[in-house]
PDB file of C-alpha atoms in Angstrom:
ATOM      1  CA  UNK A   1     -11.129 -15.198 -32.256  1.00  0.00           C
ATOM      2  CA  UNK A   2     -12.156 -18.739 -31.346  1.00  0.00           C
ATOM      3  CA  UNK A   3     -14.562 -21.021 -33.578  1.00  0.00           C
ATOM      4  CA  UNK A   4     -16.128 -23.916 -32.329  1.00  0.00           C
ATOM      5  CA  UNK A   5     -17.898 -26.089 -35.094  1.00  0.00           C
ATOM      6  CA  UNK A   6     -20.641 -28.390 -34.574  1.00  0.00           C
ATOM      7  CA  UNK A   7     -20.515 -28.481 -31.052  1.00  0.00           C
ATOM      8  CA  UNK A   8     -22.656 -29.046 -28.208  1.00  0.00           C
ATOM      9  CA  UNK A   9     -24.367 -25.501 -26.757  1.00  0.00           C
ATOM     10  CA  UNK A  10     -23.176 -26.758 -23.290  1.00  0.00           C
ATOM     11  CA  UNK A  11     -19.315 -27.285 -24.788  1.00  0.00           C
ATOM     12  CA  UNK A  12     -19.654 -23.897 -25.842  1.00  0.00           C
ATOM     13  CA  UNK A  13     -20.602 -22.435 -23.068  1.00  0.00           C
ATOM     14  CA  UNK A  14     -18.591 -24.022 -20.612  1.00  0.00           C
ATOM     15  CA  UNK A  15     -15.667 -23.036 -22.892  1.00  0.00           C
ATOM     16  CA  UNK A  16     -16.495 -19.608 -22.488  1.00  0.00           C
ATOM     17  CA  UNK A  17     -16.426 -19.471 -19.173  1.00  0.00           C
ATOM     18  CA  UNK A  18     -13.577 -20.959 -18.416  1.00  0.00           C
ATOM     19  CA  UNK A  19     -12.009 -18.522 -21.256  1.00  0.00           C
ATOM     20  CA  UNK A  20     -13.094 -15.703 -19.187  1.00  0.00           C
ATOM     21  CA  UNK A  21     -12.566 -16.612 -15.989  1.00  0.00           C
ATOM     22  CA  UNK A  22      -8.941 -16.992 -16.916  1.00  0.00           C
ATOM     23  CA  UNK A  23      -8.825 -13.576 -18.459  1.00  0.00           C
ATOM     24  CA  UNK A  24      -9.990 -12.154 -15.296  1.00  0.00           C
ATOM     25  CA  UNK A  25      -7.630 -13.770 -13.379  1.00  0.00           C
ATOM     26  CA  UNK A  26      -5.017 -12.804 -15.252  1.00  0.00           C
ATOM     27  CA  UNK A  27      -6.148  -9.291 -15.179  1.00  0.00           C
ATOM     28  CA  UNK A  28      -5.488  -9.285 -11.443  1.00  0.00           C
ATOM     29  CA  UNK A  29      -3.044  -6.405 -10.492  1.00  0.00           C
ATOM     30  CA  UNK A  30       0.392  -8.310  -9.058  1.00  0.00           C
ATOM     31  CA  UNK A  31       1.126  -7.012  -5.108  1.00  0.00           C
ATOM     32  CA  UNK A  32       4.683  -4.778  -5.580  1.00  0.00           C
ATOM     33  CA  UNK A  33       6.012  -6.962  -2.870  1.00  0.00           C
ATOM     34  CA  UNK A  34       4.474  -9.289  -0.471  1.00  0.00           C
ATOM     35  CA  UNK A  35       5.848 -11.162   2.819  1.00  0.00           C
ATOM     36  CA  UNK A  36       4.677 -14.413   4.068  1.00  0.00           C
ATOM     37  CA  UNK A  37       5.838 -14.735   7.836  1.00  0.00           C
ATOM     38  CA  UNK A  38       6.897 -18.020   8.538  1.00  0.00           C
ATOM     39  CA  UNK A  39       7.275 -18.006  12.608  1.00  0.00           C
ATOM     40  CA  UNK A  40       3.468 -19.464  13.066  1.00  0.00           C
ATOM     41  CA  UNK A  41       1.426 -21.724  10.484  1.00  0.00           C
ATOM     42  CA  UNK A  42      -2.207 -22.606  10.383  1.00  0.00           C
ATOM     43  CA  UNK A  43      -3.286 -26.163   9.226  1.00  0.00           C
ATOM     44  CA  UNK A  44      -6.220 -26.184   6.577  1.00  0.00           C
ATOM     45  CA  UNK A  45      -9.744 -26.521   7.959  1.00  0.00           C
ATOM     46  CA  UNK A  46      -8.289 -25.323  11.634  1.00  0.00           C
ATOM     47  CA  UNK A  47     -10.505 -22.486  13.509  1.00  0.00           C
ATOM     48  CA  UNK A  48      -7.491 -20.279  12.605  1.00  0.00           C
ATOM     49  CA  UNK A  49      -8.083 -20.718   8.723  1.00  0.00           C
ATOM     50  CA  UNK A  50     -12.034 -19.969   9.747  1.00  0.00           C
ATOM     51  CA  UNK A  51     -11.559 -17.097  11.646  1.00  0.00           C
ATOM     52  CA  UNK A  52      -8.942 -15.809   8.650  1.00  0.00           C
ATOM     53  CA  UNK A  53     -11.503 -16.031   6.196  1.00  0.00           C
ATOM     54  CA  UNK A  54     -14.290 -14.733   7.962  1.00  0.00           C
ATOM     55  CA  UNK A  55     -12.109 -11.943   8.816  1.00  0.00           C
ATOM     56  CA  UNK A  56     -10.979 -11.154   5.719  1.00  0.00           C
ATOM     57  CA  UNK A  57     -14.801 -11.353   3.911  1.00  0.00           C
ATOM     58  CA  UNK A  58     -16.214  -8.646   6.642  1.00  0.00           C
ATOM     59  CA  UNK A  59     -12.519  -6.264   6.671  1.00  0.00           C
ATOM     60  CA  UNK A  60     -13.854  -4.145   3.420  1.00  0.00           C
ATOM     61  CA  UNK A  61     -17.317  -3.197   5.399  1.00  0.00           C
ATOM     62  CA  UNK A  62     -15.480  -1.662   7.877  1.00  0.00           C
ATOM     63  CA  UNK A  63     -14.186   1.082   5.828  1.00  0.00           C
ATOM     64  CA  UNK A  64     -13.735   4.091   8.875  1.00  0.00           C
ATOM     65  CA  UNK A  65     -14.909   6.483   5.814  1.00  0.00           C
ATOM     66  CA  UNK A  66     -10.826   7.555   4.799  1.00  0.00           C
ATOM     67  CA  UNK A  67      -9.921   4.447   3.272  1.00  0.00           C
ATOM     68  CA  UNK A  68      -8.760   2.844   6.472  1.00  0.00           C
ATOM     69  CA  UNK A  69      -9.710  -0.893   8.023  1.00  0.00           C
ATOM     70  CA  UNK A  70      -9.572  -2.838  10.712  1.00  0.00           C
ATOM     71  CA  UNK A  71     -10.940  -5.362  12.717  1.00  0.00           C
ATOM     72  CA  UNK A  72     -10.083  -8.901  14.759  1.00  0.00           C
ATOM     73  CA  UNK A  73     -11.625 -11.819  14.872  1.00  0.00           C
ATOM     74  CA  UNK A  74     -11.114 -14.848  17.791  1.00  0.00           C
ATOM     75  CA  UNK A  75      -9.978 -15.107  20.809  1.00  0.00           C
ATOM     76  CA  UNK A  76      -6.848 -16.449  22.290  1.00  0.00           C
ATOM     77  CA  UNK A  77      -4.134 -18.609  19.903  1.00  0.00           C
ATOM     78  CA  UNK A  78      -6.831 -18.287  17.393  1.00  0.00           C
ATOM     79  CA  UNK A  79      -7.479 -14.533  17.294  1.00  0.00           C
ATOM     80  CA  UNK A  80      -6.937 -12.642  13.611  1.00  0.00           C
ATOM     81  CA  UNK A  81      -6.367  -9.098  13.590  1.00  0.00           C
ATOM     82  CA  UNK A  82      -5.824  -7.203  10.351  1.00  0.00           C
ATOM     83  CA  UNK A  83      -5.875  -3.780   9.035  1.00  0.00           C
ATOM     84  CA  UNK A  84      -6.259  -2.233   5.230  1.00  0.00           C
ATOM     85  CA  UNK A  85      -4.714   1.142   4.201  1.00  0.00           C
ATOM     86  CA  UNK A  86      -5.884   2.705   0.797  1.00  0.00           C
ATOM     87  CA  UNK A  87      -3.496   5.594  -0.540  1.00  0.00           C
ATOM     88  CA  UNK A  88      -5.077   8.942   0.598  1.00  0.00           C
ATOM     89  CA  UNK A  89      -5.620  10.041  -3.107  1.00  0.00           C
ATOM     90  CA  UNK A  90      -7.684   7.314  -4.815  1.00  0.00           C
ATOM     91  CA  UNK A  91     -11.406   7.358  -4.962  1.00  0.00           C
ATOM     92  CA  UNK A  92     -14.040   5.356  -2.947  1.00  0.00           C
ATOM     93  CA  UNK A  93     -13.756   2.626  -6.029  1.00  0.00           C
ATOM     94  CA  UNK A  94     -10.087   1.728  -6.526  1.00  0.00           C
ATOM     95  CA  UNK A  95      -9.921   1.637  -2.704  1.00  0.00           C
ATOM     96  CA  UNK A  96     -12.635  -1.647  -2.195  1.00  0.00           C
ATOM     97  CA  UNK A  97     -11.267  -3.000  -6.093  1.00  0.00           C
ATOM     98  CA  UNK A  98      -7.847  -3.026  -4.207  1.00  0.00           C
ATOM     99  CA  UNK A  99      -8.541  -4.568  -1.160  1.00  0.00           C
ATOM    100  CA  UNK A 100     -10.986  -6.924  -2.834  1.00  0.00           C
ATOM    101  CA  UNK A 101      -8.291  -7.719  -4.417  1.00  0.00           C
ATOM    102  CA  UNK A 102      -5.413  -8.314  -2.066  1.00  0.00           C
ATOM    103  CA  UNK A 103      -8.003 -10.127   0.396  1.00  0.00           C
ATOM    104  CA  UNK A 104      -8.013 -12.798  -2.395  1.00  0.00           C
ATOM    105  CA  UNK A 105      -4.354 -12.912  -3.454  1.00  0.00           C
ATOM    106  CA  UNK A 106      -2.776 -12.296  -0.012  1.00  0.00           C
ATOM    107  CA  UNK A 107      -4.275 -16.120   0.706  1.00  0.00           C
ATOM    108  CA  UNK A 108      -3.154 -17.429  -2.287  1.00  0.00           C
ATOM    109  CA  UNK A 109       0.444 -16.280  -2.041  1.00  0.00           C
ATOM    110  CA  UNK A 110       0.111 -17.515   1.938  1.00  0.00           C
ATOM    111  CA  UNK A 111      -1.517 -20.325   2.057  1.00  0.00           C
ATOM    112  CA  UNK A 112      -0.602 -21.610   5.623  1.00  0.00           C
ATOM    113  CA  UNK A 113       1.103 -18.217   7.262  1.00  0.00           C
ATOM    114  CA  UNK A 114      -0.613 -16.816   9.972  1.00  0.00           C
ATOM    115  CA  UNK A 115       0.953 -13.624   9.479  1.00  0.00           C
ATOM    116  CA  UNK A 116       1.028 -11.578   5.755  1.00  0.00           C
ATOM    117  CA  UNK A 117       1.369  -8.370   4.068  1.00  0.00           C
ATOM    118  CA  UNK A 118       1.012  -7.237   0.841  1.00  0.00           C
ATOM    119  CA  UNK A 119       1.550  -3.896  -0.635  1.00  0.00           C
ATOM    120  CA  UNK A 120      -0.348  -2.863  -3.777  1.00  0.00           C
ATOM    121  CA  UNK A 121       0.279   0.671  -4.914  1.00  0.00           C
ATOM    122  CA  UNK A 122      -2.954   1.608  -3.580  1.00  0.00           C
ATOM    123  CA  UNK A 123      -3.395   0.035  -0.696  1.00  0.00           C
ATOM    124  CA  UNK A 124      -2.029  -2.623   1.842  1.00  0.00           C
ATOM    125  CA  UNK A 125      -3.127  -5.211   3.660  1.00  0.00           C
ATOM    126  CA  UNK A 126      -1.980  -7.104   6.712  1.00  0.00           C
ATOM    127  CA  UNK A 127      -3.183 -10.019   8.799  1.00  0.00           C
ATOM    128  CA  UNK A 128      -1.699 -12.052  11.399  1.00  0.00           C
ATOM    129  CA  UNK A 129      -2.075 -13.743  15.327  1.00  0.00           C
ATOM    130  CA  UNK A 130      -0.783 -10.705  16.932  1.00  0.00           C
ATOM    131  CA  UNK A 131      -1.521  -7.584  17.818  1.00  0.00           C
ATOM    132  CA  UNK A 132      -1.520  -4.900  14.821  1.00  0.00           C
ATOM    133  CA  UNK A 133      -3.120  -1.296  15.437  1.00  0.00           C
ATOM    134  CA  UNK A 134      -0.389   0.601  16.694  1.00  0.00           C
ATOM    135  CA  UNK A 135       2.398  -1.820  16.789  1.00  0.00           C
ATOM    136  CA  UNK A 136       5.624   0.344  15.364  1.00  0.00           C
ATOM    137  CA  UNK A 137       7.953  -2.841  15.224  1.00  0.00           C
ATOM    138  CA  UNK A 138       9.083  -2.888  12.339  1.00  0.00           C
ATOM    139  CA  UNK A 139      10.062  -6.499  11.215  1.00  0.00           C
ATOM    140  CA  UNK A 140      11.123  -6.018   7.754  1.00  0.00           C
ATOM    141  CA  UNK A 141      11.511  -3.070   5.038  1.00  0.00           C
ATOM    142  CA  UNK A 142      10.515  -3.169   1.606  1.00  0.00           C
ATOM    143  CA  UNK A 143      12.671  -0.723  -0.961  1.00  0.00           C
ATOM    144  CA  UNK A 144      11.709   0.284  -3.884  1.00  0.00           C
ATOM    145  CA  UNK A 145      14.214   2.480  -6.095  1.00  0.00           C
ATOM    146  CA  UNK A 146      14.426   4.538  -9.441  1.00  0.00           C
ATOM    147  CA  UNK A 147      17.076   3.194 -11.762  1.00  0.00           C
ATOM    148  CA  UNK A 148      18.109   6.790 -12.544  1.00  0.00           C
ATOM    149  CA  UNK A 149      20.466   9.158 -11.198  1.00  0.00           C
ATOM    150  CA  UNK A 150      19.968  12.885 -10.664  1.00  0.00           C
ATOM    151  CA  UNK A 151      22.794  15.250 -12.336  1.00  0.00           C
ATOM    152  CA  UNK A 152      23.171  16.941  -9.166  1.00  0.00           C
ATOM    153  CA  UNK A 153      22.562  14.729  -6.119  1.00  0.00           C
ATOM    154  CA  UNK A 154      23.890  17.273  -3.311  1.00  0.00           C
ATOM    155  CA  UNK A 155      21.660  19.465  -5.002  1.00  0.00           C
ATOM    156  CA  UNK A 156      18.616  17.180  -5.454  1.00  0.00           C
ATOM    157  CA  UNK A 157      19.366  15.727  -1.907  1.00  0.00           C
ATOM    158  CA  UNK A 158      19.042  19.048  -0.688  1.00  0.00           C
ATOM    159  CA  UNK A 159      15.441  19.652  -1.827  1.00  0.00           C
ATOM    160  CA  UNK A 160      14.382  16.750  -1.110  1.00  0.00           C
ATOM    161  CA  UNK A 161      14.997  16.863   2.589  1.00  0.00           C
ATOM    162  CA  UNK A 162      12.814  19.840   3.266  1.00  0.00           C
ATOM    163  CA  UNK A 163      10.114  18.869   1.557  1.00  0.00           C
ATOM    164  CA  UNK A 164       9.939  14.990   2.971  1.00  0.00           C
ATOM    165  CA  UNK A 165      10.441  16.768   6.177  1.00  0.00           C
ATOM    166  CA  UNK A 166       6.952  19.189   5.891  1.00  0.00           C
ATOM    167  CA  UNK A 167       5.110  16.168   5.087  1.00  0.00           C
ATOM    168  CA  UNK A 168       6.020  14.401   7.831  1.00  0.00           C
ATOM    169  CA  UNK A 169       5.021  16.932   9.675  1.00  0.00           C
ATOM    170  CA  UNK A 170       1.679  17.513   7.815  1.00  0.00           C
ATOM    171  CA  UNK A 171       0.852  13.648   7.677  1.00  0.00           C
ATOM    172  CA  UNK A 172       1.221  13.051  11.240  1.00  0.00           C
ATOM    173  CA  UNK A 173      -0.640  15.957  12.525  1.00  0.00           C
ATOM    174  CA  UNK A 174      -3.537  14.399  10.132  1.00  0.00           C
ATOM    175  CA  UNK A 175      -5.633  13.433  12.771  1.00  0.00           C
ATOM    176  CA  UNK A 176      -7.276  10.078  13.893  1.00  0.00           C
ATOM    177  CA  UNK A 177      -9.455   9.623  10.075  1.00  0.00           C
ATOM    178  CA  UNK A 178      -6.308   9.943   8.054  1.00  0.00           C
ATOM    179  CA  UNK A 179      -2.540  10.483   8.209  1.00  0.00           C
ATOM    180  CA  UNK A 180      -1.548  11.552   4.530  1.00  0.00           C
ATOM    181  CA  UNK A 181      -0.008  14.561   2.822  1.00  0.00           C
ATOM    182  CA  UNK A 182       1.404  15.422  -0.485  1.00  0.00           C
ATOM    183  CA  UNK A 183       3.412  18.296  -1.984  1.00  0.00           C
ATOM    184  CA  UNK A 184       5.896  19.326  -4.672  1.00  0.00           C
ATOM    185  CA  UNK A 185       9.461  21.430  -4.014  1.00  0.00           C
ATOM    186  CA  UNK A 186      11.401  22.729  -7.152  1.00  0.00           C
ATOM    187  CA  UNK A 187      14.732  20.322  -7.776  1.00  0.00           C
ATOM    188  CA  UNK A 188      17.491  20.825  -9.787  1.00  0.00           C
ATOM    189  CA  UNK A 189      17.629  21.544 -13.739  1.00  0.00           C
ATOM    190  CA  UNK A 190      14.609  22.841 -13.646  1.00  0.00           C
ATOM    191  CA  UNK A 191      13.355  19.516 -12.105  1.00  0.00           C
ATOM    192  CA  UNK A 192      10.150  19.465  -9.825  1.00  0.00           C
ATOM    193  CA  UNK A 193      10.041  16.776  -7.352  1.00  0.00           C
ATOM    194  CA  UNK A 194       6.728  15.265  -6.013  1.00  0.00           C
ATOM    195  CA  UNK A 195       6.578  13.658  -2.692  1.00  0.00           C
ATOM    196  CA  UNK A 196       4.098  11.647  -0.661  1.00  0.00           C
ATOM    197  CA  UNK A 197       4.145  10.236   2.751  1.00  0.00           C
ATOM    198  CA  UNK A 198       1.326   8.283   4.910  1.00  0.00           C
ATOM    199  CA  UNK A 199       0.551   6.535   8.118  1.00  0.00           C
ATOM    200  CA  UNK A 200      -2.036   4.051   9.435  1.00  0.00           C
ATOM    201  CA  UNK A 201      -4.369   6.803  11.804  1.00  0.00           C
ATOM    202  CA  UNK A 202      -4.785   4.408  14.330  1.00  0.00           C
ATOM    203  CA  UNK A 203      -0.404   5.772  15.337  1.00  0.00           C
ATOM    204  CA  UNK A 204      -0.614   8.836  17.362  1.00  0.00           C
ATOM    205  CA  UNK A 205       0.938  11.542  16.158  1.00  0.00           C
ATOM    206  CA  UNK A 206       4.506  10.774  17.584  1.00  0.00           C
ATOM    207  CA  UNK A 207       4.335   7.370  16.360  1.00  0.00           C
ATOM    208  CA  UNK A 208       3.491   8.336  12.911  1.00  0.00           C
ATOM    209  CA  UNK A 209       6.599  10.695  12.843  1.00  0.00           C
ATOM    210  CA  UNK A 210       8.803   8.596  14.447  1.00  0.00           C
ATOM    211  CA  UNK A 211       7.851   5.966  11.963  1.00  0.00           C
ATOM    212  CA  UNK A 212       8.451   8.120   8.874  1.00  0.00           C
ATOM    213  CA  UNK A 213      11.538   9.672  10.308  1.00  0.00           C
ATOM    214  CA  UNK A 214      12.831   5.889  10.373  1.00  0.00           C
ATOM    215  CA  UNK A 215      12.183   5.334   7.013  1.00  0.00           C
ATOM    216  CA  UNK A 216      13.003   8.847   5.807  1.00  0.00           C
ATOM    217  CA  UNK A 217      16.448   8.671   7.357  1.00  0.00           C
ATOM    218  CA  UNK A 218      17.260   5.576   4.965  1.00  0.00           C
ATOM    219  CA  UNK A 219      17.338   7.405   2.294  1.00  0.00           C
ATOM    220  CA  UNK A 220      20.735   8.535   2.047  1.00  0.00           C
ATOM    221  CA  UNK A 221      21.831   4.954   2.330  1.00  0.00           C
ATOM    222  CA  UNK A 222      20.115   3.166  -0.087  1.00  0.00           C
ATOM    223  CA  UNK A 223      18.848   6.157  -2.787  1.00  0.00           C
ATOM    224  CA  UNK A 224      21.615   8.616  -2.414  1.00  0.00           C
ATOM    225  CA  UNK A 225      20.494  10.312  -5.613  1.00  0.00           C
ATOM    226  CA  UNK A 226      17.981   8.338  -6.935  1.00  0.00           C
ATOM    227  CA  UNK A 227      15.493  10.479  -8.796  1.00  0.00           C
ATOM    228  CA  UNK A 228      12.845   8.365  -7.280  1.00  0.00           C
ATOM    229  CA  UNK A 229      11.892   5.993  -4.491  1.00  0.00           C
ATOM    230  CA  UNK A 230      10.116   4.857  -1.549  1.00  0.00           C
ATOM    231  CA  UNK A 231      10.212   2.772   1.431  1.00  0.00           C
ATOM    232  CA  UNK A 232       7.109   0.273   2.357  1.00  0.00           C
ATOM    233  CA  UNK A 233       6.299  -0.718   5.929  1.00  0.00           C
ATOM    234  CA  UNK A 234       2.726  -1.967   7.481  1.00  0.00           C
ATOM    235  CA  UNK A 235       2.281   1.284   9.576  1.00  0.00           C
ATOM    236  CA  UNK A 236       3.783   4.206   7.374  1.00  0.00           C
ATOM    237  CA  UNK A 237       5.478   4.811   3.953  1.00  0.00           C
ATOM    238  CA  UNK A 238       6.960   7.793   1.893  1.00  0.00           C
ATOM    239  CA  UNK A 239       7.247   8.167  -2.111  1.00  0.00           C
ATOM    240  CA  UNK A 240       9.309  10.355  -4.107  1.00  0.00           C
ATOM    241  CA  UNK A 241       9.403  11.116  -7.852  1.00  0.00           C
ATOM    242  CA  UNK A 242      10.543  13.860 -10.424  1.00  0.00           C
ATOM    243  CA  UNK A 243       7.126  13.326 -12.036  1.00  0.00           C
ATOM    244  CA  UNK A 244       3.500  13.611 -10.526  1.00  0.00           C
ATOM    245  CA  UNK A 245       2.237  10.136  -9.584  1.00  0.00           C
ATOM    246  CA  UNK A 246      -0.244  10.820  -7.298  1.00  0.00           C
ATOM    247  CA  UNK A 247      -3.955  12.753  -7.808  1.00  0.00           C
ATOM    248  CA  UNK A 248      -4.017  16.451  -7.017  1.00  0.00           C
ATOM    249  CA  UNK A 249      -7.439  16.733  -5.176  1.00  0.00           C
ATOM    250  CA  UNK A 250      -9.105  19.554  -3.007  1.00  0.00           C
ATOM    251  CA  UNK A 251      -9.866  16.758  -0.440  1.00  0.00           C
ATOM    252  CA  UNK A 252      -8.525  18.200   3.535  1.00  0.00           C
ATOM    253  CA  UNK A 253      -7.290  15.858   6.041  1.00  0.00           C
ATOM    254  CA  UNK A 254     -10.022  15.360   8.789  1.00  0.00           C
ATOM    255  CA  UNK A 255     -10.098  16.197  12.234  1.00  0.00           C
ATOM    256  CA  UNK A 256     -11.725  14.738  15.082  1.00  0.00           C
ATOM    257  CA  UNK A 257     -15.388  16.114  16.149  1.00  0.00           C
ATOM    258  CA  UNK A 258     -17.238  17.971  15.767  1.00  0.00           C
ATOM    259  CA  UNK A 259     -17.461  17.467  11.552  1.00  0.00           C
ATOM    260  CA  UNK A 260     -16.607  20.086   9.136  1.00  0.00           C
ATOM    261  CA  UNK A 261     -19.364  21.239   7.147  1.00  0.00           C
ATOM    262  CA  UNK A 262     -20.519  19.541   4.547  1.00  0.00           C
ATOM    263  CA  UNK A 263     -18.052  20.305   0.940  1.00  0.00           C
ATOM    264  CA  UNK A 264     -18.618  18.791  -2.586  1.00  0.00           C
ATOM    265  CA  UNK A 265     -16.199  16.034  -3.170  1.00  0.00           C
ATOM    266  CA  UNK A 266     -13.325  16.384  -4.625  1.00  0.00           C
ATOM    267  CA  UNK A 267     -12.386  16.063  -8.255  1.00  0.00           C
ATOM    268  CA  UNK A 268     -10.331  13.892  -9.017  1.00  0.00           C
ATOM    269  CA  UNK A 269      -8.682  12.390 -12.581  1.00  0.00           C
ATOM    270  CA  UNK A 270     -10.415   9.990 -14.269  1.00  0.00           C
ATOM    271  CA  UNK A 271      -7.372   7.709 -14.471  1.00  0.00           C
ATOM    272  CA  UNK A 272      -4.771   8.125 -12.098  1.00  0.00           C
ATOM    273  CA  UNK A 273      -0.731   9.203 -13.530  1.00  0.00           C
ATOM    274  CA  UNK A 274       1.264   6.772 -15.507  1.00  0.00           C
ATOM    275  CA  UNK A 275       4.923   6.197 -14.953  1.00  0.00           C
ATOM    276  CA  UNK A 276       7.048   8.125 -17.845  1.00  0.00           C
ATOM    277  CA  UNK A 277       8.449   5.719 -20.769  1.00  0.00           C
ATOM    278  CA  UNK A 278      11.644   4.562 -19.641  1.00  0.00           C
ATOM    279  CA  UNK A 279      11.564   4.698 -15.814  1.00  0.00           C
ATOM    280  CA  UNK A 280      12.181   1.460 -14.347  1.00  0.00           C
ATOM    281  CA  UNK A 281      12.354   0.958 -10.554  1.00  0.00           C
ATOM    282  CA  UNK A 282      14.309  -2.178  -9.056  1.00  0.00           C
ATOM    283  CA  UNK A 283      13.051  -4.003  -5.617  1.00  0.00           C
ATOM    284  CA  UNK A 284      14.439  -5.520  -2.557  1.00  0.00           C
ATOM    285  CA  UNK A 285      13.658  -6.218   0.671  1.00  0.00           C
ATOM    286  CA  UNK A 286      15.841  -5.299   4.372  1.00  0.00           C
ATOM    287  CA  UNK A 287      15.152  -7.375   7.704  1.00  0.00           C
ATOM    288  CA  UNK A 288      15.473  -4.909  10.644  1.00  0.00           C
ATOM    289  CA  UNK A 289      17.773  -6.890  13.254  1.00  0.00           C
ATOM    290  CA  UNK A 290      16.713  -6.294  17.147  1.00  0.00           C
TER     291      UNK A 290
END
């Protein structure tokens, strides 16, 4: 509790406010990882930096209705595109708190970059000078791994496969809305083992299962029998766990016209899953070299 004595209303107030703007700020969810390109810079007050912020201040009203963004801004060296991907499971709410978010942070962390991502674990967000919606180059990969080891990996590695494999398949016959799927296999020692994978809907179907298949592939190099992990990149990413971290939900992938008919929306938690005590995940980050 703070006590201010015999002072001004105004000193009072003004201390409040600055009390909780602070504890807002530092309320902020931190980005998992986030890369600042350095190959092209923008000076402060240049059409660039307007055409970034404008950008980023009109992105969240052009939700396409499945928690996918995009839109450019400019023309010619000063042109911004950028794109926003929400996790195919989260309500209508944590998607704009999320990319309200990162619109605000991604700046911060970037100050002068005129080309940034930033993964939050529900949702994304990239900007830069050239050309986004679907670009499949993959510049760099971000890994994220469980610290434990499964008791059985040939085992473990063996349901895994299958079941990363059906949701590729799922996800990238998702149609032009939304590229997303989620399911569960039975592991080993009476393990169950939860997977998700997505892509950005603007990939066509090929693209969105060539891009998982990239990242799927890496498993065996860097989480050979890791109970957990995933593998970040702007246009498609994949999550695994021994414990349910995503929301179950009734909600179907959509497809193109004409509309399905009208369903009641789907239920979903009113918090989404915590991590178990205990499970820690370490970070780090691979360049792909062309």
């Amino acid at each position: 509790m703070f006590i201010l004595l015999g002072k001004p209303l105004s000193l009072l107030l003004s201390f409040l406010s600055i009390y909780l703007n602070n504890t807002t700020t530092l309320a902020q969810p931190d980005f998992l990882y986030h890369i600042c390109e350095n190959a092209a810079n923008y000076t402060a007050n240049s059409r660039y930096q307007r055409n970034l912020n404008t950008t980023l201040s009109t992105l969240p009203t052009t939700n396409n209705g499945f928690g996918f963004y995009n839109l450019t801004t400019g023309q010619g060296n000063d042109t911004v595109n950028s794109i926003a991907l929400c996790r195919g499971d989260i309500n209508p709410d944590i998607c704009q708190s999320c990319l309200n978010d990162s619109t605000v942070k991604l700046r911060q962390l970037c100050p002068n970059q005129k080309e940034a991502v930033g993964y939050y674990d529900n949702c994304l967000l990239q900007y830069s000078n050239q050309n986004i919606l679907r670009n499949t180059r993959v510049k760099s990969y971000v890994f994220m791994a469980n610290s434990q080891n499964s008791t059985n990996i040939d085992r473990f590695n063996g349901d895994l496969g299958p079941l990363l494999r059906k949701l590729r398949g799922d996800a990238s016959a998702g149609g032009p809305l939304q590229k997303f799927a989620t399911d569960n296999t039975s592991g080993p020692d009476f393990s169950t083992i939860y997977g998700l994978v997505q892509c950005t809907p603007d990939l066509s179907e090929t693209q969105c299962s060539d891009c998982l298949e990239d990242i799927i592939n890496r498993i065996a190099l860097y989480f050979n029998g890791r109970v957990g992990g995933r593998i970040l990149v702007p246009m498609c990413n994949f999550r695994y766990e021994t414990y349910r971290f995503y929301n179950q939900s009734d909600r179907v992938t959509p497809q193109p016209p004409p509309p399905p008919p009208p369903q009641s929306p789907p239920v979903l938690p009113s918090s989404p899953p915590v991590s178990p005590p205990g499970m820690h995940c370490f970070f780090f980050i691979g360049y792909k070299l062309n």
